[in-house]
Each structure stands twice: as structure tokens, then as C-alpha cells.
Short mmCIF file of C-alpha atoms and ligand atoms in Angstrom, two decimals:
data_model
loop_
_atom_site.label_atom_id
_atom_site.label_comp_id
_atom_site.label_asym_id
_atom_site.label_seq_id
_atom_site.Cartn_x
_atom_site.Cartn_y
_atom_site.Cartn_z
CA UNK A 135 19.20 4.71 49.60
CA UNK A 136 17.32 1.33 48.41
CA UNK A 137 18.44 -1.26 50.99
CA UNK A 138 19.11 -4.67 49.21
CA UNK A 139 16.34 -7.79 50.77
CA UNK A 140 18.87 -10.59 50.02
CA UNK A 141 17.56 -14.05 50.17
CA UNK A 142 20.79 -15.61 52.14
CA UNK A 143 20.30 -14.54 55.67
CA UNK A 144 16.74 -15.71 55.10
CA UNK A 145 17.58 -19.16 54.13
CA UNK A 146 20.17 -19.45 56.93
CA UNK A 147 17.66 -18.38 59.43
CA UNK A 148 15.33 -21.33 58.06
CA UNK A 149 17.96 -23.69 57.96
CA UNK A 150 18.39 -22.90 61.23
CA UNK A 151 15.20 -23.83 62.86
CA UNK A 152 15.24 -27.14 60.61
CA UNK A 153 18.46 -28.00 62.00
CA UNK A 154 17.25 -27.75 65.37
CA UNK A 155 13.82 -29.33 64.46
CA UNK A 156 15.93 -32.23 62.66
CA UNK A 157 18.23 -32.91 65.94
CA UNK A 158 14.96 -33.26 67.99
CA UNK A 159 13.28 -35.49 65.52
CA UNK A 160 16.76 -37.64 65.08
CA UNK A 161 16.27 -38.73 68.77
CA UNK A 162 12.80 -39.80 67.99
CA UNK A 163 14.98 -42.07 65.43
CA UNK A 164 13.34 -39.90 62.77
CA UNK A 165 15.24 -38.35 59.58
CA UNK A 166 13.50 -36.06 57.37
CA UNK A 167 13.31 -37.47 53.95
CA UNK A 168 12.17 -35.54 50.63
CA UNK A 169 12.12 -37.45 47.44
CA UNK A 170 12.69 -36.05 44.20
CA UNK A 171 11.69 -37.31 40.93
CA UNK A 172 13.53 -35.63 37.61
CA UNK A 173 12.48 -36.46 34.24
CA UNK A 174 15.64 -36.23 32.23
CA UNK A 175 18.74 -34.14 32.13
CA UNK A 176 17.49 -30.39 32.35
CA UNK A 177 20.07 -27.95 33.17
CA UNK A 178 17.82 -25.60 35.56
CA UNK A 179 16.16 -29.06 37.00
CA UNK A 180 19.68 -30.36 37.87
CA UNK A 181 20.74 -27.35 39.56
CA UNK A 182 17.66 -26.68 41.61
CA UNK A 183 18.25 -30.45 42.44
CA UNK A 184 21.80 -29.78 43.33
CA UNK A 185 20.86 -26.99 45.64
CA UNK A 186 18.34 -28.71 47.65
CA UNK A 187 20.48 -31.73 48.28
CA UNK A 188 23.13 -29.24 49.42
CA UNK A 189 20.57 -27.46 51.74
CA UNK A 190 18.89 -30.55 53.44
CA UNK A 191 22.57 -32.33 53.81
CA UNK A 192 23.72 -29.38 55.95
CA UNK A 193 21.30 -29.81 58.26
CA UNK A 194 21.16 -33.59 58.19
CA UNK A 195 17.76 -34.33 56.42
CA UNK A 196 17.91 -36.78 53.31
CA UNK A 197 17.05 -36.80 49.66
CA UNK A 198 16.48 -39.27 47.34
CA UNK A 199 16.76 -38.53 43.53
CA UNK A 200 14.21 -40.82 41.27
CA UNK A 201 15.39 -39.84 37.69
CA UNK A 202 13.37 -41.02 35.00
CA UNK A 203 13.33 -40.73 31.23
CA UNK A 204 12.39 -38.30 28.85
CA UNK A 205 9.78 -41.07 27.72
CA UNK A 206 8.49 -42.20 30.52
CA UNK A 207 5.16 -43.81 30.23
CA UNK A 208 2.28 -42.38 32.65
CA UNK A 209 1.69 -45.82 34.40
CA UNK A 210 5.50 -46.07 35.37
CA UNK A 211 5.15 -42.38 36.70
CA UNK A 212 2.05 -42.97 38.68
CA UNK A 213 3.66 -46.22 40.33
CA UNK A 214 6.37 -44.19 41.86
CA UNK A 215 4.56 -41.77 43.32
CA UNK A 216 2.19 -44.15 44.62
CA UNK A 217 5.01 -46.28 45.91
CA UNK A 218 6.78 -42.66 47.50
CA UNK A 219 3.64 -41.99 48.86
CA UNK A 220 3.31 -45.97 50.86
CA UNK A 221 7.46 -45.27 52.02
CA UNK A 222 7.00 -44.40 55.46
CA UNK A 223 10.89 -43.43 55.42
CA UNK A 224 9.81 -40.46 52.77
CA UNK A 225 8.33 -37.42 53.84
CA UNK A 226 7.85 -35.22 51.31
CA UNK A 227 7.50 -35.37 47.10
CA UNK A 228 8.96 -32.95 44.58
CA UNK A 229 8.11 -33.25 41.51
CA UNK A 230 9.66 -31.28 38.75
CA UNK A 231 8.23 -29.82 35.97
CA UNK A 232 6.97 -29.14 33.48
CA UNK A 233 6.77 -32.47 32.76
CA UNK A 234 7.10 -34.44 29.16
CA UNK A 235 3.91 -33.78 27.11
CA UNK A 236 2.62 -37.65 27.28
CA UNK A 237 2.26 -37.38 30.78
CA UNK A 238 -1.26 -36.27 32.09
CA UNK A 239 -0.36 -33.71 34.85
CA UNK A 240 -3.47 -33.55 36.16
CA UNK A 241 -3.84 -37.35 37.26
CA UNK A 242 0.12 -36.69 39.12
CA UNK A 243 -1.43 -33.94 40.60
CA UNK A 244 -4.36 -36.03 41.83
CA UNK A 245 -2.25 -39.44 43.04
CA UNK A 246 0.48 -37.32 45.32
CA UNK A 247 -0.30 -38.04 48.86
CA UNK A 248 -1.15 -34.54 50.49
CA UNK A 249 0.53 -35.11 53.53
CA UNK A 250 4.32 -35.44 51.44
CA UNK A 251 2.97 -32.86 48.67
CA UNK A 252 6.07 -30.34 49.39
CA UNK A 253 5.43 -27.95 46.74
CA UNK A 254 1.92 -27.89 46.92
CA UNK A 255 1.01 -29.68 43.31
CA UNK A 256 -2.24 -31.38 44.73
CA UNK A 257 -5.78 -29.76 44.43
CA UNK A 258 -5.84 -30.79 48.12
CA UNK A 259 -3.55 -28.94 49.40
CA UNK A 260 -4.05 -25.97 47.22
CA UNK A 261 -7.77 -26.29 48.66
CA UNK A 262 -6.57 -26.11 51.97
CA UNK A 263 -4.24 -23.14 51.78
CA UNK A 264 -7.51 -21.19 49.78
CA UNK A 265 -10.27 -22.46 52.27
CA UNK A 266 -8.45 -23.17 55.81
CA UNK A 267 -7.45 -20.35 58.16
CA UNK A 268 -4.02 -20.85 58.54
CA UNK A 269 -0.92 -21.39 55.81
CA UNK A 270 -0.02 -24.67 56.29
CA UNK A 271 1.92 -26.05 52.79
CA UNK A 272 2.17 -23.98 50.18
CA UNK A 273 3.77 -24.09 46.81
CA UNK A 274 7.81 -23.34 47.73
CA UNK A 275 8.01 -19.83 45.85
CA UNK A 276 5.26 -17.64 47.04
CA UNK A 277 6.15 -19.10 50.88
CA UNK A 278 9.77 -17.91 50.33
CA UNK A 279 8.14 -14.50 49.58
CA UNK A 280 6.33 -14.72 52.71
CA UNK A 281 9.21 -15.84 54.28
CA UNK A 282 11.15 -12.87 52.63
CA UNK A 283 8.60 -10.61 54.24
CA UNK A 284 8.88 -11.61 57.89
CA UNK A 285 12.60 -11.79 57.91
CA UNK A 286 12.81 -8.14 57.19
CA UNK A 287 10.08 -6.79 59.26
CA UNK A 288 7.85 -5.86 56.32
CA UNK A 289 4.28 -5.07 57.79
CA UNK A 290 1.32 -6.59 55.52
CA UNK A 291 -1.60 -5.46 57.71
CA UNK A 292 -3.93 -2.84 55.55
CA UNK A 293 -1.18 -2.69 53.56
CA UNK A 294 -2.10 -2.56 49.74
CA UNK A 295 0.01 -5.23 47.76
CA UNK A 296 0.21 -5.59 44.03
CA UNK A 297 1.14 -9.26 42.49
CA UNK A 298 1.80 -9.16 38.84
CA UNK A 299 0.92 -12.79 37.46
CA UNK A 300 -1.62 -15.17 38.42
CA UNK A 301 0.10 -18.65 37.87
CA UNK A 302 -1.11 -21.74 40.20
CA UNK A 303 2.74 -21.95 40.99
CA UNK A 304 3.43 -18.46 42.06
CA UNK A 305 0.87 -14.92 41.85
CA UNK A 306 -2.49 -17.23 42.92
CA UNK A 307 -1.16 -18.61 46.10
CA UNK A 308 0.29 -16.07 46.64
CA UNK A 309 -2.18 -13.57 46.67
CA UNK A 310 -4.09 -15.99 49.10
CA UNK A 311 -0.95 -15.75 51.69
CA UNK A 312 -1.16 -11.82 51.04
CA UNK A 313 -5.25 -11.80 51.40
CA UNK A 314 -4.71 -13.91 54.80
CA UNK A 315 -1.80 -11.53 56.50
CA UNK A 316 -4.33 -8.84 55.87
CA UNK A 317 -3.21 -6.80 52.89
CA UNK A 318 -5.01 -5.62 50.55
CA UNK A 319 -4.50 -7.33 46.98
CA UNK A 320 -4.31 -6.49 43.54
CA UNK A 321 -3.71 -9.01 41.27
CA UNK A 322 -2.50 -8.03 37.43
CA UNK A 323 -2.30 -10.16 34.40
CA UNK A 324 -2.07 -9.92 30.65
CA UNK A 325 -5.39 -8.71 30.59
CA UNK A 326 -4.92 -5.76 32.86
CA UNK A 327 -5.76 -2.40 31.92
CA UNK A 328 -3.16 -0.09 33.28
CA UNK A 329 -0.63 -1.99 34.19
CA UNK A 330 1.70 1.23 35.87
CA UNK A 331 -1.33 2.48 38.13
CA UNK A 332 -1.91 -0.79 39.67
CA UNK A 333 1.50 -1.51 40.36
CA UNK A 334 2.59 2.33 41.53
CA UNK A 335 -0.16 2.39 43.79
CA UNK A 336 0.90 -0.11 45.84
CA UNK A 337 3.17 0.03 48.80
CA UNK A 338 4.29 -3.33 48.35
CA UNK A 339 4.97 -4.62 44.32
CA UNK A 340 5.47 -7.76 43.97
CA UNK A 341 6.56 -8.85 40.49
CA UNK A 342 6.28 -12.62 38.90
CA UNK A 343 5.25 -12.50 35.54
CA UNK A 344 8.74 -13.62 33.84
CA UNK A 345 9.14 -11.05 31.77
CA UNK A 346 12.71 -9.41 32.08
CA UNK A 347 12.20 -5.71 33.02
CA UNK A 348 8.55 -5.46 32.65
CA UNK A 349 7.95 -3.22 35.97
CA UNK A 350 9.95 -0.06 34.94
CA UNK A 351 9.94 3.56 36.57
CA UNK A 352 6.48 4.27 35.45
CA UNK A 353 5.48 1.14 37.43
CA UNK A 354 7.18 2.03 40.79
CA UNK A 355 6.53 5.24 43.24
CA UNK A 356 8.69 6.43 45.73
CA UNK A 357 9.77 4.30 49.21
CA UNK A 358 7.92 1.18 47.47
CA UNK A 359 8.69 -2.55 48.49
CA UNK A 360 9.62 -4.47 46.05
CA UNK A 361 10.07 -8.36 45.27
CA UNK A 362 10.67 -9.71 42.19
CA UNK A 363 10.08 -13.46 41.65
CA UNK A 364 10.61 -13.21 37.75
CA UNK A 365 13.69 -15.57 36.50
CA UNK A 366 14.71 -14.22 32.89
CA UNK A 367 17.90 -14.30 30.81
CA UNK A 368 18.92 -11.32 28.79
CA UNK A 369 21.83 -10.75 26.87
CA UNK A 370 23.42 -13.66 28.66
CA UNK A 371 22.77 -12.39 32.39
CA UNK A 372 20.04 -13.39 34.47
CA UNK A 373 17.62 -10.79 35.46
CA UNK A 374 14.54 -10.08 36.91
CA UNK A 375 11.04 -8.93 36.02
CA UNK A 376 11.77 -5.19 37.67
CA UNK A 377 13.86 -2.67 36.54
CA UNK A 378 16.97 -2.50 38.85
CA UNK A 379 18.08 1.11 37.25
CA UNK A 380 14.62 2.77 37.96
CA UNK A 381 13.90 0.31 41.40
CA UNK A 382 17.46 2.61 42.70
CA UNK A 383 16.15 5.49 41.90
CA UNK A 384 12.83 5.56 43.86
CA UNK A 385 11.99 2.13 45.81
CA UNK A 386 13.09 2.04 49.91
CA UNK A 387 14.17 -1.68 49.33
CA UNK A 388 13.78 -4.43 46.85
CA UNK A 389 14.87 -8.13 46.49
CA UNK A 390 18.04 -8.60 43.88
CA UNK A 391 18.10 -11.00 40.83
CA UNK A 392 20.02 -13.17 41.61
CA UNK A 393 19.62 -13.92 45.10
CA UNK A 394 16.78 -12.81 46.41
CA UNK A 395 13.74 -15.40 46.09
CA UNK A 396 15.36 -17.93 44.44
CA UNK A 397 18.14 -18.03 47.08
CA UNK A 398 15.28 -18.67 49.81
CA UNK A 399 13.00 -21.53 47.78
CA UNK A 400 15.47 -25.00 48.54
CA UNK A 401 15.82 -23.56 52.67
CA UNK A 402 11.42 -23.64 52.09
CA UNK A 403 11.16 -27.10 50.49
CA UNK A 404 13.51 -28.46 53.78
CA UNK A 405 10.91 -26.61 56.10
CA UNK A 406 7.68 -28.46 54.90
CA UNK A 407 9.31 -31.70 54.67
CA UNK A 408 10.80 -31.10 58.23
CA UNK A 409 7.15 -29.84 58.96
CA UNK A 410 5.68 -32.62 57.80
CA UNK A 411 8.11 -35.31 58.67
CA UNK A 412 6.73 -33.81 62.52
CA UNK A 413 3.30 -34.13 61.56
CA UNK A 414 4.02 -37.96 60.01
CA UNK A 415 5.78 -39.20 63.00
P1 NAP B 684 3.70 -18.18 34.22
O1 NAP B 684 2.97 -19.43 34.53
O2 NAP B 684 4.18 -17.92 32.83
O3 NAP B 684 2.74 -16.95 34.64
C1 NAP B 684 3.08 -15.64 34.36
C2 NAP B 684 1.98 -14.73 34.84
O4 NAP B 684 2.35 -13.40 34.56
C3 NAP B 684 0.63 -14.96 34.13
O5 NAP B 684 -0.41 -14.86 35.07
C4 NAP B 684 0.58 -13.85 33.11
O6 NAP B 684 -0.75 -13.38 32.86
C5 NAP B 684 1.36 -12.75 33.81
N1 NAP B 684 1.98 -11.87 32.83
C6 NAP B 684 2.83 -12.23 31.84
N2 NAP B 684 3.16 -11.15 31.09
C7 NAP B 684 2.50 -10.11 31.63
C8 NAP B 684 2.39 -8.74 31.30
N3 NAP B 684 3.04 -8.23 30.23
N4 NAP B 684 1.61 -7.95 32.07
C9 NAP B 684 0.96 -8.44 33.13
N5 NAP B 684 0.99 -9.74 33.49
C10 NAP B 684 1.74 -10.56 32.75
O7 NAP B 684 4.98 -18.01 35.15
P2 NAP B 684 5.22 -18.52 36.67
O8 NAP B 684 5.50 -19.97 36.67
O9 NAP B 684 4.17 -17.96 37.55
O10 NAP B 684 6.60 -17.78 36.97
C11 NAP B 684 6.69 -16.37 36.95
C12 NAP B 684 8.14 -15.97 37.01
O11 NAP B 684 8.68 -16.41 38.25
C13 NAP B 684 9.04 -16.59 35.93
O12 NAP B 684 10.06 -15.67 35.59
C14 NAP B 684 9.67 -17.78 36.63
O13 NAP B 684 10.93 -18.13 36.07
C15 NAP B 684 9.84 -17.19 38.00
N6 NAP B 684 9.95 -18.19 39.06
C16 NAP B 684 10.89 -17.93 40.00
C17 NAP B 684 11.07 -18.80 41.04
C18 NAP B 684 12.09 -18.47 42.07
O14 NAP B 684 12.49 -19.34 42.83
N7 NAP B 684 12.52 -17.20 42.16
C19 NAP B 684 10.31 -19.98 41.11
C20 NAP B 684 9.31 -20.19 40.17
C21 NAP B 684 9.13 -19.28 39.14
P3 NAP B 684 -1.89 -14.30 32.18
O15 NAP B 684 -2.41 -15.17 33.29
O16 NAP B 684 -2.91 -13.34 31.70
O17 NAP B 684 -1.21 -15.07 31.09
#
């Protein structure tokens, strides 16, 4: 029978260690602070909001909310950042996106002090998780995968691991992570020529291409891992990039849709500010 990876007992278990990390830094007179700046009133951007001011308040860290408008003008955006970045009280940045077409990404990405860069948006820090031996921060979604990983024991060494999608945000780094714990990687895209052999032949598949049930039964092989990372509404419901009908049928355990890596990406964000509020102290 598949056994369900659900993301809650992983959170918890990182909430746990932040709580415990944030008492110790509290009688250094230290509170972990992550600031996050939201352009406008999107629905998923309020709610990912809402859920990592619930997750850092439970375990005493802080958040600040900068909202600003749907036109804001690049200079205004690059003065808060660099004034977030000069706040010794702040810790770490968040920055959600996509953000409105008149603002140049790219220069955001550069000004973000890599020290506070939470989810991993500057080339710095994206250099250092690629060139440097260790993980240190990484973008929040392929480090709850990781994360999703240890909790349950999964073994990466010589392991062969397939990542459908190559995004900056999720597949790349993540790949990376996988390359560095010793698996073997295979990375897919649009361009990839046989989509089902790559991903059946893995022992671990992990899917994040955000396209609802794009891994189906020809894609999976029996007592497979599997993770799906894909977000994708259909017929109302959220769902995943993987199959859950044909996953049943043959995979040993997979992550659900909803709660599996989304449930574990806020509890992720409060480590590396808690991480680096350590490191800034
Ligand atoms: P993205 O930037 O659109 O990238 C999608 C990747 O998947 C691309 O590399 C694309 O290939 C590949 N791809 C798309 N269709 C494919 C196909 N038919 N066959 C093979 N590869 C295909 O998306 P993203 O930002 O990485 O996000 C991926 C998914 O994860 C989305 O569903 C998103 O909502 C979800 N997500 C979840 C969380 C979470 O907390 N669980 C967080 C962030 C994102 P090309 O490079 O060739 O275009």
C-alpha cells in the first residue's frame, strides 16, 4: 500500500528546532525578523503571507509586511530593499513574485543583501548553493523537498532521481541539492525526448513542472518515490502534477496535493531567517 509523505509532521519538526533556536537567541536579546514585501492584493500572495506570519508567530519570530502598489515605480522598490537590507532588526527578505511588468527583476535580484536573501532570489546566493560544498540558503521549495526527504528516511546516495522542470525557483536548485546528497540526476523539460522512460526509471520522481496530471502510469514503475511540487487547479480542486489514481496503484509512497510540499515551504522560510538571524548576530 502507497504510504502518504505528508508535509505537516515535517513542518512541526522544523518549527520545532526554530522554536528552540528562537528561545536561545531571545536571551541574546535577539528576535528573528523576516520582512515581506507584497505588491498588491493577490489572492495566492495573501495567503502564502498569511501562513508564514502564522508559522513564525508560533514560535515567536516576527514579520513585517511592506505592501506596495500595483504601480510601484522601480526606484521606490529598490529603496526598500536597500533600506531592509541597512535594518539590523530584519533578518531575512521575501520578496513575492512575479512582480508587476515595469519592475526590472533582475536589478531586485542584484540589490537584496545575501545575507537576508531567504528565498534565494540573488545570483549570490544561487552561486553559492551551485559552487560551495555545503547547502547553505536555498530557494524555500526545493529545501522543503529536501527537507521532505530526510524526515522520512528517504536514502539519496547512488540513488537515481528524476526532476521534471528546470525553473531557477524549483527543478535547477534542486537538482543541485540532489547532485550534492549523491544521487544521480535526471533533469526533464519541454524539450525532453521520452518523457515516461526518464521518469519510470527512476527510483525517486520528483515532479514540478505545473502541469496538472502530467506524470501518469506510464511515467511511474513499481515501489517508486514520489514528490510532486506542481500547484494546479482543475475542475475547481487543486491538484498536482502526478497522477494520484495511477501513483496508488504502483508507487511505495508519494507526497499528497494538498499538503505535501506546500505544507512544509512557510516552516523553511522561518528556518533560514532563524539561520541567518544566528549568523547576523
Ligand atoms: P515554471 O517556471 O513554469 O517551470 C516549469 C518547468 O517544467 C519548466 O522547466 C518546463 O520546461 C517544465 N515543463 C513544463 N511542461 C512540461 C512538460 N510537458 N514536460 C516536461 N517538462 C515540462 O514553474 P515553477 O515555478 O518551477 O513551478 C513548478 C510547479 O511547482 C508549479 O505548479 C508551481 O505552482 C509549483 N510550485 C509549488 C510550490 C510549493 O510550495 N509546493 C512552490 C513553488 C512552485 P521548459 O524549461 O522547457 O519550459
Amino acid at each position: 500500500m502507497m504510504i502518504e509523505l505528508r508535509g505537516a509532521p515535517v513542518a512541526a519538526a522544523i518549527s520545532e528546532k526554530c522554536r528552540i533556536k528562537t528561545e536561545q537567541l531571545a536571551a541574546k536579546g535577539i528576535t528573528p525578523k523576516l520582512a515581506i514585501i507584497r505588491v498588491g492584493e493577490k489572492k495566492d500572495d495573501i495567503s502564502y503571507e498569511k501562513n508564514a506570519v502564522k508559522r513564525f508567530s508560533a514560535v515567536n519570530a516576527e514579520t513585517e509586511t511592506h505592501i506596495l502598489s500595483e504601480d510601484v515605480s522601480q526606484n521606490e522598490a529598490e529603496e526598500l530593499i536597500l533600506s531592509l537590507n541597512s535594518d539590523r532588526s530584519v533578518h531575512g527578505i521575501l520578496i513575492l513574485r512575479p512582480l508587476p511588468p515595469q519592475i526590472n527583476e533582475e536589478r531586485i535580484k542584484r540589490l537584496i543583501d545575501p545575507a537576508k536573501d531567504a528565498d534565494c532570489m540573488c545570483y549570490e546566493t544561487l552561486g553559492e548553493l551551485t559552487a560551495s560544498r555545503d547547502i547553505g540558503m536555498a530557494p524555500c521549495t526545493p529545501l522543503a523537498v529536501m527537507e521532505i526527504l530526510d524526515h522520512y528516511g528517504i536514502e539519496l546516495t547512488g540513488k537515481k532521481v528524476t526532476v521534471v522542470g528546470r525553473s531557477s525557483v524549483v527543478g535547477l536548485p534542486l537538482a543541485v541539492m540532489l547532485i550534492k546528497r549523491n544521487a544521480t540526476v535526471t533533469v526533464c523539460h519541454t524539450k525532453t525526448l521520452d518523457l515516461s522512460r526518464e521518469c519510470s526509471d527512476a527510483d525517486i520522481l520528483i515532479a514540478a513542472a505545473g502541469r496538472a496530471g502530467i506524470i501518469g502510469a506510464d511515467c511511474i514503475s513499481e515501489g517508486q518515490i514520489l514528490i510532486d511540487v506542481g500547484i494546479n487547479f482543475k475542475d475547481g480542486k487543486i491538484c498536482g502534477d502526478i497522477d494520484h489514481d495511477a501513483a496508488v496503484l504502483k508507487a511505495a509512497a508519494a507526497t499528497p496535493v494538498p499538503g505535501g510540499v506546500g505544507a512544509v515551504t512557510t516552516s523553511v522560510l522561518l528556518k533560514q531567517t532563524v539561520d541567518s538571524a544566528s549568523k547576523l548576530c
